[in-house]
mmCIF file of C-alpha atoms and ligand atoms in Angstrom:
data_model
loop_
_atom_site.group_PDB
_atom_site.id
_atom_site.type_symbol
_atom_site.label_atom_id
_atom_site.label_comp_id
_atom_site.label_asym_id
_atom_site.label_seq_id
_atom_site.Cartn_x
_atom_site.Cartn_y
_atom_site.Cartn_z
ATOM 1 C CA MET U 1 49.610 121.790 -30.391
ATOM 2 C CA VAL U 2 51.967 119.440 -28.628
ATOM 3 C CA ARG U 3 52.212 120.017 -24.897
ATOM 4 C CA PHE U 4 55.500 118.744 -23.594
ATOM 5 C CA VAL U 5 55.893 120.337 -20.207
ATOM 6 C CA SER U 6 56.475 117.713 -17.619
ATOM 7 C CA ALA U 7 58.290 117.317 -14.381
ATOM 8 C CA ALA U 8 62.005 116.863 -14.922
ATOM 9 C CA PRO U 9 62.977 113.210 -15.419
ATOM 10 C CA LYS U 10 64.729 111.763 -12.409
ATOM 11 C CA HIS U 11 68.145 111.653 -14.055
ATOM 12 C CA VAL U 12 68.113 115.389 -14.644
ATOM 13 C CA LYS U 13 69.327 117.642 -11.905
ATOM 14 C CA GLU U 14 67.641 120.945 -11.378
ATOM 15 C CA ASP U 15 69.919 123.795 -12.315
ATOM 16 C CA HIS U 16 69.313 126.458 -9.702
ATOM 17 C CA SER U 17 72.103 128.608 -11.109
ATOM 18 C CA LEU U 18 69.670 129.541 -13.888
ATOM 19 C CA GLY U 19 67.234 130.929 -11.402
ATOM 20 C CA CYS U 20 64.523 128.506 -12.586
ATOM 21 C CA ALA U 21 62.506 126.921 -9.804
ATOM 22 C CA GLU U 22 61.836 123.889 -11.935
ATOM 23 C CA VAL U 23 63.323 122.374 -15.084
ATOM 24 C CA LYS U 24 60.485 122.514 -17.575
ATOM 25 C CA PHE U 25 62.076 120.327 -20.220
ATOM 26 C CA THR U 26 65.436 118.763 -20.765
ATOM 27 C CA LEU U 27 67.773 118.464 -23.682
ATOM 28 C CA LYS U 28 68.555 114.933 -24.839
ATOM 29 C CA THR U 29 72.260 115.558 -24.559
ATOM 30 C CA ARG U 30 73.972 117.833 -22.100
ATOM 31 C CA VAL U 31 74.396 121.129 -23.901
ATOM 32 C CA GLN U 32 75.542 124.429 -22.616
ATOM 33 C CA LYS U 33 72.718 126.725 -21.684
ATOM 34 C CA ILE U 34 72.839 130.422 -22.368
ATOM 35 C CA SER U 35 70.688 133.378 -21.337
ATOM 36 C CA ALA U 36 69.638 136.573 -23.029
ATOM 37 C CA HIS U 37 67.767 139.464 -21.463
ATOM 38 C CA ALA U 38 65.931 142.354 -23.098
ATOM 39 C CA PRO U 39 64.301 145.233 -21.209
ATOM 40 C CA GLY U 40 60.925 146.887 -21.477
ATOM 41 C CA ARG U 41 60.801 150.551 -22.341
ATOM 42 C CA VAL U 42 58.979 153.737 -21.563
ATOM 43 C CA GLU U 43 58.327 156.678 -23.883
ATOM 44 C CA LEU U 44 59.570 159.861 -22.161
ATOM 45 C CA LEU U 45 58.603 162.464 -24.787
ATOM 46 C CA GLY U 46 57.340 162.284 -28.352
ATOM 47 C CA ASN U 47 53.773 161.031 -28.221
ATOM 48 C CA HIS U 48 52.228 159.734 -31.472
ATOM 49 C CA THR U 49 55.194 161.114 -33.376
ATOM 50 C CA ASP U 50 56.337 157.799 -34.889
ATOM 51 C CA TYR U 51 53.839 157.529 -37.752
ATOM 52 C CA ASN U 52 54.325 161.254 -38.351
ATOM 53 C CA GLU U 53 58.000 160.546 -39.116
ATOM 54 C CA GLY U 54 59.076 162.549 -36.080
ATOM 55 C CA PHE U 55 61.197 162.202 -32.971
ATOM 56 C CA VAL U 56 60.907 160.183 -29.755
ATOM 57 C CA LEU U 57 62.831 160.047 -26.507
ATOM 58 C CA SER U 58 62.508 156.779 -24.622
ATOM 59 C CA ALA U 59 64.352 154.768 -22.004
ATOM 60 C CA ALA U 60 64.916 151.084 -21.353
ATOM 61 C CA ILE U 61 63.941 150.056 -17.817
ATOM 62 C CA ASP U 62 65.293 147.571 -15.300
ATOM 63 C CA ARG U 63 62.529 145.077 -15.991
ATOM 64 C CA GLY U 64 62.412 142.741 -18.940
ATOM 65 C CA VAL U 65 62.238 139.302 -20.491
ATOM 66 C CA THR U 66 64.900 136.603 -20.121
ATOM 67 C CA LEU U 67 65.301 133.527 -22.305
ATOM 68 C CA THR U 68 67.404 130.643 -21.009
ATOM 69 C CA GLY U 69 68.099 127.483 -22.973
ATOM 70 C CA GLY U 70 70.250 125.804 -25.569
ATOM 71 C CA ARG U 71 70.434 124.095 -28.941
ATOM 72 C CA ALA U 72 68.347 121.019 -29.614
ATOM 73 C CA GLU U 73 69.462 118.039 -31.677
ATOM 74 C CA SER U 74 66.302 118.125 -33.740
ATOM 75 C CA ASN U 75 64.823 120.939 -35.786
ATOM 76 C CA ASP U 76 62.222 121.590 -33.120
ATOM 77 C CA ILE U 77 61.668 124.777 -31.187
ATOM 78 C CA LYS U 78 60.369 124.060 -27.694
ATOM 79 C CA LEU U 79 59.305 126.962 -25.525
ATOM 80 C CA HIS U 80 58.009 127.345 -22.045
ATOM 81 C CA SER U 81 56.839 130.662 -20.679
ATOM 82 C CA ALA U 82 56.703 130.817 -16.894
ATOM 83 C CA THR U 83 54.845 134.105 -17.286
ATOM 84 C CA MET U 84 52.036 132.493 -19.257
ATOM 85 C CA ASP U 85 52.442 129.100 -17.559
ATOM 86 C CA SER U 86 52.278 127.606 -21.026
ATOM 87 C CA SER U 87 54.391 125.664 -23.522
ATOM 88 C CA ALA U 88 54.530 125.704 -27.297
ATOM 89 C CA GLN U 89 56.398 123.781 -29.957
ATOM 90 C CA SER U 90 57.031 124.013 -33.684
ATOM 91 C CA GLU U 91 59.391 122.633 -36.279
ATOM 92 C CA ILE U 92 61.763 125.326 -37.406
ATOM 93 C CA ASN U 93 60.999 124.821 -41.106
ATOM 94 C CA LYS U 94 57.235 124.763 -40.667
ATOM 95 C CA LEU U 95 56.620 127.982 -38.788
ATOM 96 C CA LYS U 96 53.200 129.508 -39.025
ATOM 97 C CA PRO U 97 51.264 131.693 -36.604
ATOM 98 C CA ASP U 98 49.939 129.646 -33.675
ATOM 99 C CA LYS U 99 46.235 130.312 -33.163
ATOM 100 C CA THR U 100 46.099 128.780 -29.671
ATOM 101 C CA ASP U 101 49.262 129.894 -27.937
ATOM 102 C CA THR U 102 49.461 133.297 -29.553
ATOM 103 C CA TRP U 103 52.217 134.395 -27.168
ATOM 104 C CA ALA U 104 54.605 131.975 -28.931
ATOM 105 C CA ASN U 105 54.177 133.902 -32.193
ATOM 106 C CA TYR U 106 56.466 136.642 -30.872
ATOM 107 C CA VAL U 107 59.248 134.033 -30.698
ATOM 108 C CA PHE U 108 58.331 132.074 -33.827
ATOM 109 C CA GLY U 109 58.006 135.354 -35.736
ATOM 110 C CA VAL U 110 61.547 136.378 -34.860
ATOM 111 C CA VAL U 111 62.876 132.962 -35.888
ATOM 112 C CA ASP U 112 60.950 133.187 -39.154
ATOM 113 C CA CYS U 113 62.170 136.712 -39.953
ATOM 114 C CA LEU U 114 65.790 135.815 -39.169
ATOM 115 C CA GLN U 115 65.600 132.739 -41.420
ATOM 116 C CA ARG U 116 63.937 134.602 -44.263
ATOM 117 C CA ASP U 117 66.734 137.157 -43.965
ATOM 118 C CA GLY U 118 69.266 134.397 -44.595
ATOM 119 C CA TYR U 119 70.417 133.575 -41.061
ATOM 120 C CA LYS U 120 71.086 129.867 -40.429
ATOM 121 C CA LEU U 121 69.425 128.591 -37.281
ATOM 122 C CA GLY U 122 68.665 125.196 -35.790
ATOM 123 C CA GLY U 123 66.271 123.748 -33.261
ATOM 124 C CA PHE U 124 66.412 125.074 -29.721
ATOM 125 C CA GLU U 125 64.691 124.987 -26.381
ATOM 126 C CA ALA U 126 64.090 127.992 -24.178
ATOM 127 C CA ASP U 127 62.486 128.950 -20.895
ATOM 128 C CA ILE U 128 60.985 132.431 -20.813
ATOM 129 C CA GLU U 129 60.765 134.496 -17.647
ATOM 130 C CA SER U 130 59.736 138.100 -17.220
ATOM 131 C CA ASP U 131 59.070 140.752 -14.612
ATOM 132 C CA LEU U 132 57.281 143.052 -17.045
ATOM 133 C CA PRO U 133 53.532 143.458 -16.811
ATOM 134 C CA LEU U 134 51.812 142.337 -20.029
ATOM 135 C CA GLY U 135 49.828 144.834 -22.035
ATOM 136 C CA ALA U 136 50.677 147.693 -19.679
ATOM 137 C CA GLY U 137 52.446 149.739 -22.335
ATOM 138 C CA LEU U 138 55.963 148.825 -21.195
ATOM 139 C CA SER U 139 56.396 146.791 -24.345
ATOM 140 C CA SER U 140 56.720 143.272 -23.073
ATOM 141 C CA SER U 141 56.107 142.133 -26.646
ATOM 142 C CA ALA U 142 59.200 143.905 -27.999
ATOM 143 C CA ALA U 143 61.217 142.724 -24.992
ATOM 144 C CA LEU U 144 60.227 139.136 -25.830
ATOM 145 C CA GLU U 145 61.164 139.618 -29.496
ATOM 146 C CA VAL U 146 64.483 141.304 -28.766
ATOM 147 C CA ALA U 147 65.350 138.763 -26.055
ATOM 148 C CA THR U 148 64.619 136.009 -28.597
ATOM 149 C CA ALA U 149 66.787 137.590 -31.287
ATOM 150 C CA THR U 150 69.616 138.200 -28.810
ATOM 151 C CA PHE U 151 69.335 134.624 -27.533
ATOM 152 C CA LEU U 152 69.548 133.264 -31.094
ATOM 153 C CA LYS U 153 72.392 135.616 -31.947
ATOM 154 C CA LYS U 154 74.403 134.173 -29.053
ATOM 155 C CA LEU U 155 73.316 130.584 -29.569
ATOM 156 C CA PHE U 156 74.086 130.403 -33.283
ATOM 157 C CA GLY U 157 76.856 133.039 -33.417
ATOM 158 C CA LEU U 158 74.906 135.311 -35.770
ATOM 159 C CA LYS U 159 76.530 138.452 -37.100
ATOM 160 C CA ILE U 160 73.775 141.016 -36.921
ATOM 161 C CA GLU U 161 73.896 144.764 -36.382
ATOM 162 C CA PRO U 162 71.715 146.080 -33.510
ATOM 163 C CA LEU U 163 69.547 148.271 -35.732
ATOM 164 C CA HIS U 164 68.983 145.405 -38.147
ATOM 165 C CA LEU U 165 68.082 143.157 -35.224
ATOM 166 C CA ALA U 166 65.538 145.716 -33.981
ATOM 167 C CA LYS U 167 64.041 146.027 -37.476
ATOM 168 C CA LEU U 168 63.687 142.261 -37.880
ATOM 169 C CA CYS U 169 61.944 142.092 -34.497
ATOM 170 C CA ARG U 170 59.552 144.820 -35.567
ATOM 171 C CA LYS U 171 58.931 142.922 -38.798
ATOM 172 C CA ALA U 172 58.112 139.820 -36.750
ATOM 173 C CA GLU U 173 55.504 141.748 -34.765
ATOM 174 C CA ASN U 174 54.077 143.411 -37.890
ATOM 175 C CA GLU U 175 53.978 140.404 -40.189
ATOM 176 C CA PHE U 176 53.922 137.262 -38.033
ATOM 177 C CA VAL U 177 51.984 138.459 -35.004
ATOM 178 C CA GLY U 178 49.959 140.947 -37.053
ATOM 179 C CA VAL U 179 50.379 144.036 -34.863
ATOM 180 C CA ASN U 180 51.135 147.257 -36.694
ATOM 181 C CA CYS U 181 53.723 148.807 -34.319
ATOM 182 C CA GLY U 182 56.466 151.329 -35.043
ATOM 183 C CA LEU U 183 60.188 150.800 -34.460
ATOM 184 C CA LEU U 184 60.466 152.544 -31.080
ATOM 185 C CA ASP U 185 59.820 149.535 -28.845
ATOM 186 C CA GLN U 186 62.368 147.266 -30.464
ATOM 187 C CA VAL U 187 64.958 150.050 -30.805
ATOM 188 C CA SER U 188 64.572 150.981 -27.126
ATOM 189 C CA SER U 189 64.921 147.387 -25.962
ATOM 190 C CA THR U 190 68.010 146.950 -28.149
ATOM 191 C CA PHE U 191 69.763 150.306 -27.666
ATOM 192 C CA GLY U 192 68.958 151.023 -24.010
ATOM 193 C CA LYS U 193 71.870 152.248 -21.936
ATOM 194 C CA LYS U 194 72.082 152.644 -18.169
ATOM 195 C CA ASN U 195 71.405 156.278 -17.171
ATOM 196 C CA HIS U 196 70.843 157.285 -20.800
ATOM 197 C CA ALA U 197 67.754 158.118 -22.799
ATOM 198 C CA ILE U 198 67.322 156.920 -26.376
ATOM 199 C CA PHE U 199 66.649 159.410 -29.143
ATOM 200 C CA LEU U 200 65.011 157.933 -32.234
ATOM 201 C CA ASP U 201 64.506 159.808 -35.481
ATOM 202 C CA CYS U 202 61.627 157.840 -36.959
ATOM 203 C CA ARG U 203 62.156 159.075 -40.521
ATOM 204 C CA LYS U 204 65.892 158.621 -40.733
ATOM 205 C CA GLU U 205 65.790 155.581 -38.455
ATOM 206 C CA THR U 206 68.841 156.781 -36.559
ATOM 207 C CA VAL U 207 69.348 156.142 -32.839
ATOM 208 C CA GLU U 208 71.429 158.003 -30.249
ATOM 209 C CA ASN U 209 71.965 157.597 -26.521
ATOM 210 C CA VAL U 210 71.692 160.799 -24.511
ATOM 211 C CA PRO U 211 73.028 161.040 -20.928
ATOM 212 C CA PHE U 212 70.233 161.294 -18.364
ATOM 213 C CA PRO U 213 70.632 163.341 -15.157
ATOM 214 C CA GLY U 214 71.569 161.371 -12.026
ATOM 215 C CA ASN U 215 69.522 161.297 -8.788
ATOM 216 C CA VAL U 216 66.258 160.715 -10.634
ATOM 217 C CA GLU U 217 64.132 157.657 -11.192
ATOM 218 C CA LEU U 218 61.103 156.850 -13.277
ATOM 219 C CA LEU U 219 57.814 156.039 -11.642
ATOM 220 C CA ILE U 220 55.520 154.253 -14.062
ATOM 221 C CA THR U 221 51.949 154.148 -12.869
ATOM 222 C CA HIS U 222 49.395 152.006 -14.605
ATOM 223 C CA SER U 223 45.933 153.444 -14.296
ATOM 224 C CA GLY U 224 44.300 150.030 -14.167
ATOM 225 C CA VAL U 225 42.375 150.906 -17.320
ATOM 226 C CA LYS U 226 43.576 148.886 -20.310
ATOM 227 C CA HIS U 227 44.981 150.463 -23.434
ATOM 228 C CA ALA U 228 43.041 149.690 -26.558
ATOM 229 C CA LEU U 229 45.235 150.726 -29.471
ATOM 230 C CA VAL U 230 43.465 148.280 -31.724
ATOM 231 C CA GLY U 231 40.397 150.447 -31.288
ATOM 232 C CA GLY U 232 39.162 152.952 -33.809
ATOM 233 C CA GLU U 233 40.459 155.940 -31.820
ATOM 234 C CA TYR U 234 44.075 155.191 -32.663
ATOM 235 C CA ASN U 235 43.409 154.863 -36.397
ATOM 236 C CA GLU U 236 41.236 157.963 -36.323
ATOM 237 C CA ARG U 237 44.119 159.980 -34.813
ATOM 238 C CA ARG U 238 46.480 158.677 -37.482
ATOM 239 C CA GLU U 239 44.100 159.728 -40.235
ATOM 240 C CA GLN U 240 43.638 163.172 -38.682
ATOM 241 C CA CYS U 241 47.411 163.660 -38.579
ATOM 242 C CA PHE U 242 47.766 162.612 -42.216
ATOM 243 C CA GLU U 243 44.942 164.967 -43.168
ATOM 244 C CA ALA U 244 46.659 167.830 -41.335
ATOM 245 C CA ALA U 245 49.941 167.205 -43.143
ATOM 246 C CA LYS U 246 48.134 167.069 -46.491
ATOM 247 C CA ARG U 247 46.262 170.305 -45.870
ATOM 248 C CA LEU U 248 49.547 171.951 -44.903
ATOM 249 C CA GLY U 249 51.248 170.653 -48.055
ATOM 250 C CA ALA U 250 53.769 168.665 -46.021
ATOM 251 C CA VAL U 251 54.946 165.079 -46.536
ATOM 252 C CA ALA U 252 54.438 164.471 -42.795
ATOM 253 C CA LEU U 253 53.842 166.542 -39.651
ATOM 254 C CA ARG U 254 57.560 166.088 -38.995
ATOM 255 C CA ASP U 255 58.102 168.818 -41.597
ATOM 256 C CA VAL U 256 55.836 171.389 -39.919
ATOM 257 C CA THR U 257 56.889 173.857 -37.193
ATOM 258 C CA SER U 258 54.491 175.294 -34.604
ATOM 259 C CA LYS U 259 55.060 178.716 -36.160
ATOM 260 C CA GLN U 260 53.945 177.454 -39.574
ATOM 261 C CA LEU U 261 51.013 175.647 -38.049
ATOM 262 C CA ASN U 262 49.832 178.741 -36.190
ATOM 263 C CA ALA U 263 50.174 180.842 -39.350
ATOM 264 C CA ALA U 264 47.835 178.389 -41.113
ATOM 265 C CA ARG U 265 45.438 178.032 -38.195
ATOM 266 C CA GLU U 266 42.506 179.863 -39.839
ATOM 267 C CA THR U 267 42.628 177.530 -42.834
ATOM 268 C CA LEU U 268 42.248 174.367 -40.729
ATOM 269 C CA PRO U 269 39.236 172.900 -38.951
ATOM 270 C CA ASP U 270 39.835 173.294 -35.201
ATOM 271 C CA LEU U 271 40.014 169.539 -34.609
ATOM 272 C CA VAL U 272 42.657 169.040 -37.294
ATOM 273 C CA TYR U 273 44.626 172.001 -35.931
ATOM 274 C CA ARG U 274 44.628 170.571 -32.396
ATOM 275 C CA ARG U 275 45.686 167.090 -33.511
ATOM 276 C CA ALA U 276 48.518 168.590 -35.547
ATOM 277 C CA MET U 277 49.493 170.912 -32.683
ATOM 278 C CA HIS U 278 50.026 167.947 -30.393
ATOM 279 C CA VAL U 279 52.361 166.150 -32.772
ATOM 280 C CA VAL U 280 54.227 169.277 -33.878
ATOM 281 C CA GLY U 281 54.520 170.332 -30.222
ATOM 282 C CA GLU U 282 55.794 166.896 -29.221
ATOM 283 C CA ASN U 283 58.481 166.980 -31.906
ATOM 284 C CA GLU U 284 59.590 170.388 -30.617
ATOM 285 C CA ARG U 285 59.472 169.203 -27.014
ATOM 286 C CA VAL U 286 61.751 166.298 -27.917
ATOM 287 C CA GLN U 287 64.226 168.757 -29.462
ATOM 288 C CA HIS U 288 64.123 170.985 -26.383
ATOM 289 C CA GLY U 289 64.261 167.926 -24.128
ATOM 290 C CA LEU U 290 67.495 166.870 -25.812
ATOM 291 C CA GLU U 291 69.038 170.246 -25.016
ATOM 292 C CA PHE U 292 67.905 170.064 -21.383
ATOM 293 C CA LEU U 293 69.285 166.552 -21.004
ATOM 294 C CA LEU U 294 72.619 167.638 -22.425
ATOM 295 C CA ARG U 295 72.636 170.447 -19.844
ATOM 296 C CA GLY U 296 71.651 167.971 -17.100
ATOM 297 C CA ASP U 297 68.523 170.003 -16.330
ATOM 298 C CA ALA U 298 66.047 167.433 -15.029
ATOM 299 C CA LYS U 299 63.610 170.100 -13.826
ATOM 300 C CA ALA U 300 63.270 171.712 -17.269
ATOM 301 C CA PHE U 301 62.887 168.250 -18.808
ATOM 302 C CA GLY U 302 60.141 167.483 -16.284
ATOM 303 C CA ASP U 303 58.280 170.668 -17.215
ATOM 304 C CA LEU U 304 58.194 169.433 -20.825
ATOM 305 C CA MET U 305 56.626 166.198 -19.618
ATOM 306 C CA PHE U 306 53.833 168.142 -17.886
ATOM 307 C CA GLU U 307 53.340 170.207 -21.085
ATOM 308 C CA SER U 308 53.207 167.011 -23.105
ATOM 309 C CA HIS U 309 50.411 165.652 -20.944
ATOM 310 C CA GLU U 310 48.445 168.877 -21.146
ATOM 311 C CA SER U 311 48.688 168.717 -24.931
ATOM 312 C CA SER U 312 47.485 165.099 -24.892
ATOM 313 C CA ARG U 313 44.559 166.120 -22.732
ATOM 314 C CA VAL U 314 43.509 169.212 -24.674
ATOM 315 C CA ASN U 315 44.763 168.768 -28.215
ATOM 316 C CA PHE U 316 45.041 165.071 -28.947
ATOM 317 C CA GLU U 317 42.342 163.936 -26.523
ATOM 318 C CA ASN U 318 44.082 160.630 -25.910
ATOM 319 C CA SER U 319 44.051 160.983 -22.131
ATOM 320 C CA THR U 320 41.446 159.602 -19.717
ATOM 321 C CA PRO U 321 40.101 160.913 -16.384
ATOM 322 C CA GLN U 322 42.273 158.291 -14.647
ATOM 323 C CA LEU U 323 45.464 159.369 -16.414
ATOM 324 C CA ASP U 324 44.595 163.010 -15.689
ATOM 325 C CA ALA U 325 44.135 162.105 -12.015
ATOM 326 C CA LEU U 326 47.588 160.515 -11.935
ATOM 327 C CA VAL U 327 49.195 163.602 -13.454
ATOM 328 C CA ALA U 328 47.260 165.867 -11.065
ATOM 329 C CA ILE U 329 48.631 163.831 -8.135
ATOM 330 C CA ALA U 330 52.122 164.140 -9.622
ATOM 331 C CA ARG U 331 51.789 167.937 -9.757
ATOM 332 C CA GLU U 332 51.005 168.100 -6.023
ATOM 333 C CA GLU U 333 53.688 165.741 -4.831
ATOM 334 C CA PRO U 334 57.025 167.309 -3.806
ATOM 335 C CA GLY U 335 59.930 165.611 -5.561
ATOM 336 C CA VAL U 336 58.043 164.944 -8.804
ATOM 337 C CA LEU U 337 59.756 166.831 -11.646
ATOM 338 C CA GLY U 338 57.405 165.896 -14.462
ATOM 339 C CA SER U 339 54.643 163.499 -15.443
ATOM 340 C CA ARG U 340 52.682 162.538 -18.546
ATOM 341 C CA LEU U 341 50.762 159.758 -20.160
ATOM 342 C CA THR U 342 53.071 157.403 -21.994
ATOM 343 C CA GLY U 343 52.379 155.339 -25.103
ATOM 344 C CA GLY U 344 49.225 155.430 -27.145
ATOM 345 C CA GLY U 345 46.964 156.746 -24.409
ATOM 346 C CA PHE U 346 43.217 156.070 -24.103
ATOM 347 C CA GLY U 347 44.086 154.356 -20.821
ATOM 348 C CA GLY U 348 47.350 152.695 -19.871
ATOM 349 C CA ALA U 349 50.092 154.331 -17.867
ATOM 350 C CA THR U 350 51.791 157.576 -16.912
ATOM 351 C CA VAL U 351 55.518 158.074 -16.447
ATOM 352 C CA SER U 352 56.810 160.492 -13.819
ATOM 353 C CA LEU U 353 60.317 161.783 -13.378
ATOM 354 C CA ILE U 354 61.030 161.776 -9.655
ATOM 355 C CA GLU U 355 63.846 162.545 -7.239
ATOM 356 C CA ARG U 356 65.439 159.295 -6.146
ATOM 357 C CA ASP U 357 65.551 160.217 -2.437
ATOM 358 C CA ALA U 358 61.785 160.665 -2.342
ATOM 359 C CA ALA U 359 60.902 157.694 -4.550
ATOM 360 C CA GLU U 360 59.349 155.379 -1.952
ATOM 361 C CA ARG U 361 57.225 158.110 -0.395
ATOM 362 C CA ILE U 362 56.021 159.353 -3.789
ATOM 363 C CA SER U 363 55.170 155.852 -4.963
ATOM 364 C CA ALA U 364 53.111 155.113 -1.821
ATOM 365 C CA ASN U 365 51.293 158.461 -2.002
ATOM 366 C CA PHE U 366 50.394 157.926 -5.660
ATOM 367 C CA ALA U 367 48.765 154.603 -4.857
ATOM 368 C CA GLN U 368 46.797 155.958 -1.908
ATOM 369 C CA LYS U 369 45.614 159.205 -3.500
ATOM 370 C CA TYR U 370 44.670 157.460 -6.739
ATOM 371 C CA ARG U 371 42.558 154.945 -4.842
ATOM 372 C CA GLU U 372 40.810 157.712 -2.893
ATOM 373 C CA ARG U 373 40.088 159.841 -5.950
ATOM 374 C CA THR U 374 39.175 157.351 -8.647
ATOM 375 C CA LYS U 375 38.170 154.202 -6.714
ATOM 376 C CA HIS U 376 40.580 152.359 -9.025
ATOM 377 C CA GLU U 377 43.791 150.619 -8.020
ATOM 378 C CA CYS U 378 46.966 151.642 -9.825
ATOM 379 C CA GLN U 379 50.072 149.530 -10.187
ATOM 380 C CA THR U 380 53.282 151.446 -9.603
ATOM 381 C CA TYR U 381 56.654 150.429 -10.999
ATOM 382 C CA LEU U 382 59.689 152.258 -9.725
ATOM 383 C CA CYS U 383 62.289 151.930 -12.459
ATOM 384 C CA GLU U 384 65.906 152.793 -13.128
ATOM 385 C CA ILE U 385 67.053 153.467 -16.655
ATOM 386 C CA ALA U 386 68.817 150.281 -17.691
ATOM 387 C CA ASP U 387 70.980 148.723 -20.396
ATOM 388 C CA GLY U 388 69.480 147.289 -23.545
ATOM 389 C CA ALA U 389 69.513 143.644 -24.606
ATOM 390 C CA HIS U 390 72.496 141.553 -23.598
HETATM 391 P P1 ADP W 401 52.852 145.279 -24.225
HETATM 392 O O1 ADP W 401 53.875 145.117 -25.295
HETATM 393 O O2 ADP W 401 52.452 146.681 -24.009
HETATM 394 O O3 ADP W 401 53.224 144.604 -22.950
HETATM 395 P P2 ADP W 401 51.325 143.710 -26.067
HETATM 396 O O4 ADP W 401 49.882 143.362 -26.147
HETATM 397 O O5 ADP W 401 51.956 144.368 -27.239
HETATM 398 O O6 ADP W 401 51.535 144.555 -24.735
HETATM 399 O O7 ADP W 401 52.175 142.387 -25.779
HETATM 400 C C1 ADP W 401 51.804 141.509 -24.754
HETATM 401 C C2 ADP W 401 51.844 140.099 -25.273
HETATM 402 O O8 ADP W 401 53.226 139.703 -25.507
HETATM 403 C C3 ADP W 401 51.326 139.082 -24.279
HETATM 404 O O9 ADP W 401 49.914 138.970 -24.344
HETATM 405 C C4 ADP W 401 52.019 137.818 -24.742
HETATM 406 O O10 ADP W 401 51.370 137.270 -25.880
HETATM 407 C C5 ADP W 401 53.391 138.328 -25.183
HETATM 408 N N1 ADP W 401 54.369 138.237 -24.093
HETATM 409 C C6 ADP W 401 54.997 139.235 -23.462
HETATM 410 N N2 ADP W 401 55.816 138.772 -22.480
HETATM 411 C C7 ADP W 401 55.711 137.442 -22.502
HETATM 412 C C8 ADP W 401 56.285 136.370 -21.744
HETATM 413 N N3 ADP W 401 57.144 136.605 -20.761
HETATM 414 N N4 ADP W 401 55.938 135.111 -22.069
HETATM 415 C C9 ADP W 401 55.075 134.868 -23.069
HETATM 416 N N5 ADP W 401 54.494 135.822 -23.808
HETATM 417 C C10 ADP W 401 54.790 137.084 -23.533
HETATM 418 MG MG1 MG W 402 53.620 145.573 -27.341
#
């Protein structure tokens, strides 16, 4: 691995207009620099529905990853991540997963997938900055991929449809990085829209923006306990869902209603029934949530979020005592409309829908009560629903 970060040569002026404190590397010739930003995302409803070919409602948030840089004269890719305080380099025609600086694989993977899809690229240099926490379930990985693809789209004038861009980014994470994620993260980062939720049909792979009520914000609260989706629990849940669908004679749990599931309850082992009930219930909650959003009923939407968490706790058993404590605090706090675990579960974060006027007070109370009750520290992120990559 070539390390090329150095102080800027004397003849290079620092470009403070880019918001970079320091120039990490310089282009041999003066080239125009461009920036691309892609947001993180939060799942609002539709937990573990993706691999069951179901529905999800998510939102892009006002935190994300920004790439700033320009074309290089050579075929080299030179990256510096301020977040990781690390640099990485590769020739564009010799891309292979980097075993040392694994973070760079999210960028190299996108380059590789674009090239294999026929897009013509050249060497480039980019600085990466981010205000997203890593590994907190806000999908910094997808934000990095989508920011990379958007950066390259601008830099090389690529003609690429947003859904195709999101799919190539997912492919990069699946095949180059080696993480088996669904399409939600990349779709959310690409299709986010200020004050709108994103509705994804995971089977049809269609995306819609749905207006979100005003006067509310999202409070994302990380429990301080790491998510461990790579663990056996996640795969076990997948298998249980597939088993439920098979026993019910359905292609996927997407095709089962709660009425049908309850009619077949006696024929299913209790565990399989409860796993299925969570997913089937989540799909139905997404459908109801869509109606409530269209009516501008934030309170009814919030109630669905509380129901979703209860189902995670009882049926899917992907909650933790810490996540339960966060939701219990949410239930007591005036101005909180709804709250639930978000993402895979087994640790990680909750998302709460809160009244904007009370946001600061709620955020401070969460932190204090959580500390008192669990002896853990939580990180709170007060977020607006933001635009997707640009
Ligand atoms: P999440 O997507 O929930 O944040 P992941 O484990 O999927 O968690 O992705 C986090 C990884 O993505 C980091 O460990 C790092 O490799 C990469 N990454 C995310 N943001 C950046 C960044 N700004 N600079 C470099 N790498 C990043
Ligand atoms: Mg990720």
